[in-house]
mmCIF file of C-alpha atoms and ligand atoms in Angstrom:
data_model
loop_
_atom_site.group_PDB
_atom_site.id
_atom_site.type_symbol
_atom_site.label_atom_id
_atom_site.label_comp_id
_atom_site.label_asym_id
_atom_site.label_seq_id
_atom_site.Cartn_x
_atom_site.Cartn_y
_atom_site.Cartn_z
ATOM 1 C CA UNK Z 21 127.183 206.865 143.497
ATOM 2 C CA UNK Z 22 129.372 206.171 140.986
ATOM 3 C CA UNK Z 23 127.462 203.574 138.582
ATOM 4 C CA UNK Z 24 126.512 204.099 135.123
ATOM 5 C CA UNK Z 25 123.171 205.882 133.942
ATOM 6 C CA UNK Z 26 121.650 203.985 130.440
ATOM 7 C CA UNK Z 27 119.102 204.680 128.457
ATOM 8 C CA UNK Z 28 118.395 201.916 126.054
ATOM 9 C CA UNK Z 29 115.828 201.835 123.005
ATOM 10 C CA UNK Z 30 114.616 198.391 122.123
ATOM 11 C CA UNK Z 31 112.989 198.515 118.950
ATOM 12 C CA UNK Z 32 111.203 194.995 119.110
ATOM 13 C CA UNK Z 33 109.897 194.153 115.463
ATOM 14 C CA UNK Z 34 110.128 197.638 113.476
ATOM 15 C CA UNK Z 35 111.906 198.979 111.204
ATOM 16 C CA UNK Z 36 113.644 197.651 107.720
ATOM 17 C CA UNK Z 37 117.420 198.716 107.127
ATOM 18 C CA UNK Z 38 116.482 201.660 105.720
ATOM 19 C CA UNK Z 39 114.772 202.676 108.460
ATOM 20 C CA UNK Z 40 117.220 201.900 110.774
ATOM 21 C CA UNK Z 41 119.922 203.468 109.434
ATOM 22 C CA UNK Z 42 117.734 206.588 109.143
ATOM 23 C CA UNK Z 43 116.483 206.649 112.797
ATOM 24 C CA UNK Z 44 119.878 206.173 113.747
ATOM 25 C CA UNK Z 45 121.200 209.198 112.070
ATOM 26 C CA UNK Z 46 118.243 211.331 113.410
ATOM 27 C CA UNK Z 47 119.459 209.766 117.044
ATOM 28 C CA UNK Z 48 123.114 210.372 116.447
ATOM 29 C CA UNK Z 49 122.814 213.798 115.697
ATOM 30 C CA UNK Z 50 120.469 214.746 118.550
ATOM 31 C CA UNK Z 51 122.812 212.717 121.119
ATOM 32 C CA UNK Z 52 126.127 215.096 119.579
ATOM 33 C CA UNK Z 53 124.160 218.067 119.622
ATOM 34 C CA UNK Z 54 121.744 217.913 122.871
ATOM 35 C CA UNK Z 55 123.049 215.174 125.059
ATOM 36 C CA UNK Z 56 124.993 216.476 128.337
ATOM 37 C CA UNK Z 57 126.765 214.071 130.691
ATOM 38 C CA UNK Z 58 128.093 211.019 130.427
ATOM 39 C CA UNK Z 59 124.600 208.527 130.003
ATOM 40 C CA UNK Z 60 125.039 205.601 127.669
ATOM 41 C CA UNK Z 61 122.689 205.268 125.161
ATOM 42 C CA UNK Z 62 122.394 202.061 123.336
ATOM 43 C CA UNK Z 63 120.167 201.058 120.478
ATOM 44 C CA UNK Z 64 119.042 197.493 120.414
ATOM 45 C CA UNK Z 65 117.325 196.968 116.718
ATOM 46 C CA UNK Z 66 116.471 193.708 115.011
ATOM 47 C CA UNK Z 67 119.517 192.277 114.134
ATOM 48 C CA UNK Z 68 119.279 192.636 110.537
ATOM 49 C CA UNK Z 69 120.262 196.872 111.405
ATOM 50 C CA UNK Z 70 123.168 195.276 113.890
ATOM 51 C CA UNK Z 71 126.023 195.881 111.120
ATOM 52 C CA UNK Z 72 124.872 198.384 109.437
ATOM 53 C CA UNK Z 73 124.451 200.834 112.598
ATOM 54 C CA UNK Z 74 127.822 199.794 113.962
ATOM 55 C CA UNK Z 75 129.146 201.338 110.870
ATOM 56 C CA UNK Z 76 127.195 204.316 111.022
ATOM 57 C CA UNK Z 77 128.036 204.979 114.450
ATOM 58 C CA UNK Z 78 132.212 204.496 114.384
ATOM 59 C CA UNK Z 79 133.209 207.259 116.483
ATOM 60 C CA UNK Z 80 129.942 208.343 118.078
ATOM 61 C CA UNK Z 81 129.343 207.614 122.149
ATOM 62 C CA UNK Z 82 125.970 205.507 121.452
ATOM 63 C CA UNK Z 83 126.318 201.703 121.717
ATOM 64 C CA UNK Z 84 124.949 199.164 119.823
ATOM 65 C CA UNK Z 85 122.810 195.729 121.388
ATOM 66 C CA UNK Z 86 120.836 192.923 119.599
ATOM 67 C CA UNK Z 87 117.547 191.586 121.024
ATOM 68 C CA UNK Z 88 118.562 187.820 121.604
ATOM 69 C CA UNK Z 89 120.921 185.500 121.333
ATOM 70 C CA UNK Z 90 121.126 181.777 121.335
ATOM 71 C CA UNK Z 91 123.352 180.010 124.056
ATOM 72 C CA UNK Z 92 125.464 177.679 122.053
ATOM 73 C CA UNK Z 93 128.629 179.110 119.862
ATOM 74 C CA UNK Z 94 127.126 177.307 116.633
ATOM 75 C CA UNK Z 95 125.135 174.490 115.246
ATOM 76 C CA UNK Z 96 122.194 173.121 113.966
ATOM 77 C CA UNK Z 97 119.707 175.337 115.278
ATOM 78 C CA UNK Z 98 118.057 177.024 111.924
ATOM 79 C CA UNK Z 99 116.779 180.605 112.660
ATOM 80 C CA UNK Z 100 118.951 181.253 115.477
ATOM 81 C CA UNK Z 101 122.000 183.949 115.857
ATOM 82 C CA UNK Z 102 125.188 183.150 118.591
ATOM 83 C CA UNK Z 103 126.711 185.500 120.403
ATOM 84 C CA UNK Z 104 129.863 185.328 118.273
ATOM 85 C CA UNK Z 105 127.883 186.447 115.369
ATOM 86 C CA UNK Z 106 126.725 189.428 117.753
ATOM 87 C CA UNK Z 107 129.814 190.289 118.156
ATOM 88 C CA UNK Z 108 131.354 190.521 114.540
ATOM 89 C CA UNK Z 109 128.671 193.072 114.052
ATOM 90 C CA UNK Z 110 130.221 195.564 116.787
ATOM 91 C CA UNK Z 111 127.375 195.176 118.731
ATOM 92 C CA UNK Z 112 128.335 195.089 122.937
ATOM 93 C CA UNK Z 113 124.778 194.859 124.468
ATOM 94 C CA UNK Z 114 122.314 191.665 124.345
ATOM 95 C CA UNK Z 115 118.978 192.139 125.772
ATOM 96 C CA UNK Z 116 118.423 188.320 127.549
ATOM 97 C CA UNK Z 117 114.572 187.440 128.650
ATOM 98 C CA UNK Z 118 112.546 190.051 127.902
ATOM 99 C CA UNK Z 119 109.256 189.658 128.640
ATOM 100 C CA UNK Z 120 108.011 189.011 125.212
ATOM 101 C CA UNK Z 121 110.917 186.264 124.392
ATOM 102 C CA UNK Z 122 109.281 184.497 127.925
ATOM 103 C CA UNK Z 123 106.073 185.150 127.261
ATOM 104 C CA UNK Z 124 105.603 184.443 123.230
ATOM 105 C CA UNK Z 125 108.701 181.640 122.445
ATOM 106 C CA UNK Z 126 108.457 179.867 126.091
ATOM 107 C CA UNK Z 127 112.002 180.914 127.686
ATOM 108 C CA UNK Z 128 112.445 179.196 130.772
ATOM 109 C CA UNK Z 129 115.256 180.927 133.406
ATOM 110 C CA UNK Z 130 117.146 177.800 132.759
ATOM 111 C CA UNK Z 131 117.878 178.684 129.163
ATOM 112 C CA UNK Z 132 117.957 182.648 130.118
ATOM 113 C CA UNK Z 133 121.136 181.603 132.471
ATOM 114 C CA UNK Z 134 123.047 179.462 129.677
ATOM 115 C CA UNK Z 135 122.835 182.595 127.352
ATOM 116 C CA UNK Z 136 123.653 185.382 129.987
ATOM 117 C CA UNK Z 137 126.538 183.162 130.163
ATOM 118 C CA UNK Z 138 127.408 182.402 126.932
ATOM 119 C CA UNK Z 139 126.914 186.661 125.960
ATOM 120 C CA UNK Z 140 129.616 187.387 128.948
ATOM 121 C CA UNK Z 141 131.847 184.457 127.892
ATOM 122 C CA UNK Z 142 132.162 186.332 124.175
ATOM 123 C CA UNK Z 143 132.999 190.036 125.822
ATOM 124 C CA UNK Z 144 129.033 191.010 125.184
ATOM 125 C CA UNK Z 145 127.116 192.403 128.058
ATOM 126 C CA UNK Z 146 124.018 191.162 129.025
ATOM 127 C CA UNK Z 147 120.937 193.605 129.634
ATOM 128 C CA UNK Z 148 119.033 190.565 132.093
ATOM 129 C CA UNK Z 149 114.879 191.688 131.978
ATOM 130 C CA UNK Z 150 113.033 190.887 134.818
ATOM 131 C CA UNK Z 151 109.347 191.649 136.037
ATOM 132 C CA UNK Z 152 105.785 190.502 136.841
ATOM 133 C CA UNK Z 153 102.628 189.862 135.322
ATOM 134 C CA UNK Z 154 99.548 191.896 136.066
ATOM 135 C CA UNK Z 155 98.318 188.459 137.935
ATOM 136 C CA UNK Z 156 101.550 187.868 140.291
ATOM 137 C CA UNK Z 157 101.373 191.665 141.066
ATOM 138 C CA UNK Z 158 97.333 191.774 141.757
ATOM 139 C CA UNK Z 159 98.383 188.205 143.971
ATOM 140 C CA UNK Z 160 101.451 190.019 146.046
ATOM 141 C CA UNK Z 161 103.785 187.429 144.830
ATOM 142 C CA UNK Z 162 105.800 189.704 142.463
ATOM 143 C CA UNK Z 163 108.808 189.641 144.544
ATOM 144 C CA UNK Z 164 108.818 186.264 144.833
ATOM 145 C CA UNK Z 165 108.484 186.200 141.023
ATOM 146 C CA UNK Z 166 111.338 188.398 140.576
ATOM 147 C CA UNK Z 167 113.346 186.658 143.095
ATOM 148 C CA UNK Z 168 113.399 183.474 140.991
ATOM 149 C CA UNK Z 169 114.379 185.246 137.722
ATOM 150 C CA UNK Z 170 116.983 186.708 139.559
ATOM 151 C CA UNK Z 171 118.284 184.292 141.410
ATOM 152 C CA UNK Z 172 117.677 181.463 138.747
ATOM 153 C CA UNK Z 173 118.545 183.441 135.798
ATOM 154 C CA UNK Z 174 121.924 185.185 136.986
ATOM 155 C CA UNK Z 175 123.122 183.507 140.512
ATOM 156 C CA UNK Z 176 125.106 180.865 138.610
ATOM 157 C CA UNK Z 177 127.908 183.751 137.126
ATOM 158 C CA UNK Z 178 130.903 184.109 139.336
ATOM 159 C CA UNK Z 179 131.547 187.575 140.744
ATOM 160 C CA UNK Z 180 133.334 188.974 137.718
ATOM 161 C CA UNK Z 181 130.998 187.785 135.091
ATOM 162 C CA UNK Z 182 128.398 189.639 137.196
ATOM 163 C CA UNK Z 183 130.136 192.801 137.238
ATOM 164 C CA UNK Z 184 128.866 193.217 133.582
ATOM 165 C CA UNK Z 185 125.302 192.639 133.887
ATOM 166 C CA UNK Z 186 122.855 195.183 133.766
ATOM 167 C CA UNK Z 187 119.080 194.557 135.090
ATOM 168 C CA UNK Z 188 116.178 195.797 133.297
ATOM 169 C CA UNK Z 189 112.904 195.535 135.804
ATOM 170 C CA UNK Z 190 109.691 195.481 133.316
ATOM 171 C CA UNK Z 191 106.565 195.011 134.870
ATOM 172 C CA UNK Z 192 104.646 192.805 132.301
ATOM 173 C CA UNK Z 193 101.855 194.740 132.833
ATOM 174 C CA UNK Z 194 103.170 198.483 131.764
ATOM 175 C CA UNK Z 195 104.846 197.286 128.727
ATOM 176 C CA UNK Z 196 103.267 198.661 125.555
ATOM 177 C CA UNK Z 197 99.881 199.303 127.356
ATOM 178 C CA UNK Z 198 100.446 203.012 128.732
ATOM 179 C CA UNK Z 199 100.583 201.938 131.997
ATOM 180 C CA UNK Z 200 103.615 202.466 134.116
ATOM 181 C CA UNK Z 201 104.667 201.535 137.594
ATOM 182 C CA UNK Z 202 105.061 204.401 139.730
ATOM 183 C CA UNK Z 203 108.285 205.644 140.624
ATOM 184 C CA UNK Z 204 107.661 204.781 144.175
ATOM 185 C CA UNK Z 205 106.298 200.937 143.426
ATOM 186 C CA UNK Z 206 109.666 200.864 140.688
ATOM 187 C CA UNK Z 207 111.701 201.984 143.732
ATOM 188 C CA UNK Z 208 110.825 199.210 145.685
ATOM 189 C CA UNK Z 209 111.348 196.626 143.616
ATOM 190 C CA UNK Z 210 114.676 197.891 142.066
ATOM 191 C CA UNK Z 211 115.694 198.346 145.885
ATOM 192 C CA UNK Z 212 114.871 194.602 146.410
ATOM 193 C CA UNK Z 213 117.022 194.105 143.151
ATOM 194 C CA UNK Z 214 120.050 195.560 144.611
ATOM 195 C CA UNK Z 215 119.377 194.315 148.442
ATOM 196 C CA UNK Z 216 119.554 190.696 146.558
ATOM 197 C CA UNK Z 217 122.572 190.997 144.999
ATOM 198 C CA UNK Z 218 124.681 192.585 148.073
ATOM 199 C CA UNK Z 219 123.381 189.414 149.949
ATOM 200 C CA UNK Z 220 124.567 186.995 147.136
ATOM 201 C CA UNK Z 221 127.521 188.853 145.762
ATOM 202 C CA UNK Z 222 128.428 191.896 147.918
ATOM 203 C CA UNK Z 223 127.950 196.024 148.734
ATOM 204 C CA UNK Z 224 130.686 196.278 146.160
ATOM 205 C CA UNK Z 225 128.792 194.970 142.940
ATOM 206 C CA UNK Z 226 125.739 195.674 143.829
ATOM 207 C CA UNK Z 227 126.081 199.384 144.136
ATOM 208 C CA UNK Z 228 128.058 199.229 140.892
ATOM 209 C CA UNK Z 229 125.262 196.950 139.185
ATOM 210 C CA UNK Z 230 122.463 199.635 136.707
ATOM 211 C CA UNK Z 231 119.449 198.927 137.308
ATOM 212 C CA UNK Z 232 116.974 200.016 134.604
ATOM 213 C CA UNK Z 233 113.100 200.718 134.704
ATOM 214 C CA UNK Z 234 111.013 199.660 131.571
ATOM 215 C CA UNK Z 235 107.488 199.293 130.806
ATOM 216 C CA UNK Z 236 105.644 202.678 129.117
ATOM 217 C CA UNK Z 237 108.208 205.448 129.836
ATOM 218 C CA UNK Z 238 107.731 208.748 127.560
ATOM 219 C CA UNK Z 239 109.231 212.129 127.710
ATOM 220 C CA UNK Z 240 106.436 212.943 130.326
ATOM 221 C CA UNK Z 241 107.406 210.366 132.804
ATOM 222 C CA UNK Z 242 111.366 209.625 132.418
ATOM 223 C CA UNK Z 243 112.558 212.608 134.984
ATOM 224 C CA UNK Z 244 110.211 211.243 137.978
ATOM 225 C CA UNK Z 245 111.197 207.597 137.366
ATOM 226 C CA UNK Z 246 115.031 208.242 137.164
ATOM 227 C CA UNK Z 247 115.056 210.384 139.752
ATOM 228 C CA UNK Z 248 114.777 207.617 141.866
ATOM 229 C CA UNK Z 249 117.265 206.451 144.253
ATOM 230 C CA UNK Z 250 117.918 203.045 142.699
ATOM 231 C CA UNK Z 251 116.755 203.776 138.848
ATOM 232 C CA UNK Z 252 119.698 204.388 136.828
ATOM 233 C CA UNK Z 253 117.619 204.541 133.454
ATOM 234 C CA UNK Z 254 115.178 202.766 130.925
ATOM 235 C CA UNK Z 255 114.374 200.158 128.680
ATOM 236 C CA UNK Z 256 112.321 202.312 125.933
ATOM 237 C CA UNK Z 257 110.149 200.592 123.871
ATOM 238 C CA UNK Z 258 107.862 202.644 121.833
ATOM 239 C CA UNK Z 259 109.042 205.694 122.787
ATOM 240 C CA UNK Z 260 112.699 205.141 121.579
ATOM 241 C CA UNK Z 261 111.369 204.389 117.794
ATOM 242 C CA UNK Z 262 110.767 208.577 117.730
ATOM 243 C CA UNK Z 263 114.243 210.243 118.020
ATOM 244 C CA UNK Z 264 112.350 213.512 119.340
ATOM 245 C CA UNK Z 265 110.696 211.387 122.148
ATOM 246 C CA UNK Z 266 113.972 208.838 122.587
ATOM 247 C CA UNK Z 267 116.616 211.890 123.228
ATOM 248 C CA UNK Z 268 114.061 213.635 125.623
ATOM 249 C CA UNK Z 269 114.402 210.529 127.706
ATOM 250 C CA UNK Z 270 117.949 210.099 127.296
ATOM 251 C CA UNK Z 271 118.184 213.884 128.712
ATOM 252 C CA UNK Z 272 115.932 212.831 131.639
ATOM 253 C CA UNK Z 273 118.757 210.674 132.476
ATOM 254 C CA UNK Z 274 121.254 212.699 133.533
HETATM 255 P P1 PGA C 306 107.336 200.024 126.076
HETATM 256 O O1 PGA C 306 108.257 198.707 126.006
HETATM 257 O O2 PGA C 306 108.242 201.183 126.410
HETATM 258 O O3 PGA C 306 106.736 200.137 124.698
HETATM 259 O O4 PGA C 306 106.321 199.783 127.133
HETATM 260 C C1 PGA C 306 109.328 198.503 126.888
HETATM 261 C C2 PGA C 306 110.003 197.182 126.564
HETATM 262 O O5 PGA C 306 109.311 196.202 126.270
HETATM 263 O O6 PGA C 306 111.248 197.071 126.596
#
C-alpha cells in the first residue's frame, strides 16, 4: 500500500502569533530530531499564524493548512478569506466541513462542494471532514449520513481533482469530549469510505485516497487506531496544541 500516512494538528481557535510561531518551533524541532519515515505532518492554525509559519518552516518537511476557505476567488463577502489568499501564504492544505464549521455557521454539503472545488482549482488540497452525530450513530443511520457528505460533498470533482483529496472521518460525538471510536467501529466506516469511492471513481484512486481518523486521539490511543487497515492517520485536535503529545502521535504514524 503505497498511499500517504498524515498526521494533521488542527488548532481550532487557540493561539495568538506568538504562540504560534512558538509551538511551531517546539514542533519543528521534534519532527527533525525524532520523526522517522516519511509521514506528513501538517499544521492547520487560525489563519492569522498562516504566513508567519510558512516562513518559519522554509526548508522543513511539515506542511502548512488553513481551517476554511470561502468558495468564490473575491468579493463582497466581509470576514471571509479565498483560497487565493490561502495560497500566497504558502499554505497547501484546507480543512473543508469540519464538524464545527457544519455544526456552529450552518454549512450545507452544497457549499462544502463549491469550496472543495474552488481549494483544488487554486493548487490547494482539500482535507474533506466527514462523520456522525451521537444521534445518527445511536439511530444506525451513520452510514447513510456519511454517504451523503460523501457523495454530495465530493462526487461532483472529476477523477483528477479527486486524486488530491484527503478524507478526515470525525465522529461528532468523540471530538473534544474524550471519547473515541474504536479502532474496529473507525475501521468500518473508513472501509465504507474507500468501498464508495472505488464504486464511483475506481480501485486506482481509492487505494491511493488517505483516509484520516479524528475525534479524541492522544499519545495513548494513536498506535491502535493507525494500525488499522484503512486509517492512514489523524485529525488532532487538542492533542496537537502540546508538541510533546502532537509528535508522539505523529510517531504512531509510521
Ligand atoms: P479533538 O478534535 O482531537 O480535540 O477531539 C479533533 C478535531 O476536531 O479535528
Amino acid at each position: 500500500m503505497s498511499r500517504k500516512k498524515i498526521v494533521a494538528g488542527n488548532w481550532k481557535m487557540h493561539k495568538t502569533l506568538e504562540e504560534s510561531m512558538a509551538l511551531t518551533t517546539e514542533i519543528r524541532g521534534m519532527v527533525r530530531d525524532e520523526l522517522r519515515g516519511d509521514t506528513q505532518v501538517i499544521l492547520i492554525p487560525p489563519f492569522i499564524s498562516l504566513a508567519g509559519m510558512a516562513r518559519l518552516l522554509e526548508g522543513s518537511a511539515i506542511a502548512i493548512g488553513a481551517q476554511n476557505c470561502h468558495w468564490e476567488d473575491q468579493g463582497a463577502y466581509t470576514g471571509e478569506i479565498s483560497a487565493g489568499m490561502i495560497k500566497s501564504t504558502g499554505a497547501t492544505y484546507v480543512l473543508i466541513g469540519h464538524s464545527e464549521r457544519r455544526m456552529y455557521f450552518g454549512e450545507t454539503n452544497e457549499q462544502l462542494a463549491a469550496k472543495t472545488k474552488t481549494v483544488i482549482r487554486h493548487g490547494l488540497k482539500p482535507i474533506f471532514c466527514v462523520g456522525e452525530s451521537q444521534q445518527e450513530r445511536e439511530d444506525k443511520t451513520y452510514f447513510k449520513v456519511i454517504e451523503k457528505q460523501i457523495t454530495e460533498g465530493l462526487f461532483h470533482l472529476d477523477r483528477k481533482e479527486f486524486s488530491s483529496v484527503v478524507i478526515a472521518y470525525e465522529p461528532v460525538w468523540a471530538i473534544g469530549t474524550g471519547l473515541t471510536a474504536s479502532p474496529e467501529d473507525a475501521q468500518e466506516i473508513h472501509h465504507l469510505i474507500r468501498k464508495l469511492v472505488a464504486n464511483y471513481y475506481n480501485e486506482e484512486i481509492a487505494d491511493a485516497l488517505s483516509i484520516l481518523y479524528g475525534g479524541s486521539v492522544k499519545p495513548e490511543n494513536a498506535a491502535q487506531l493507525f494500525a488499522m487497515a484503512d486509517i492512514d492517520g489523524g485529525l488532532i485536535g487538542g492533542a496537537s496544541l502540546k508538541a510533546r503529545d502532537f509528535i508522539e502521535i505523529c510517531k504512531a504514524a509510521r
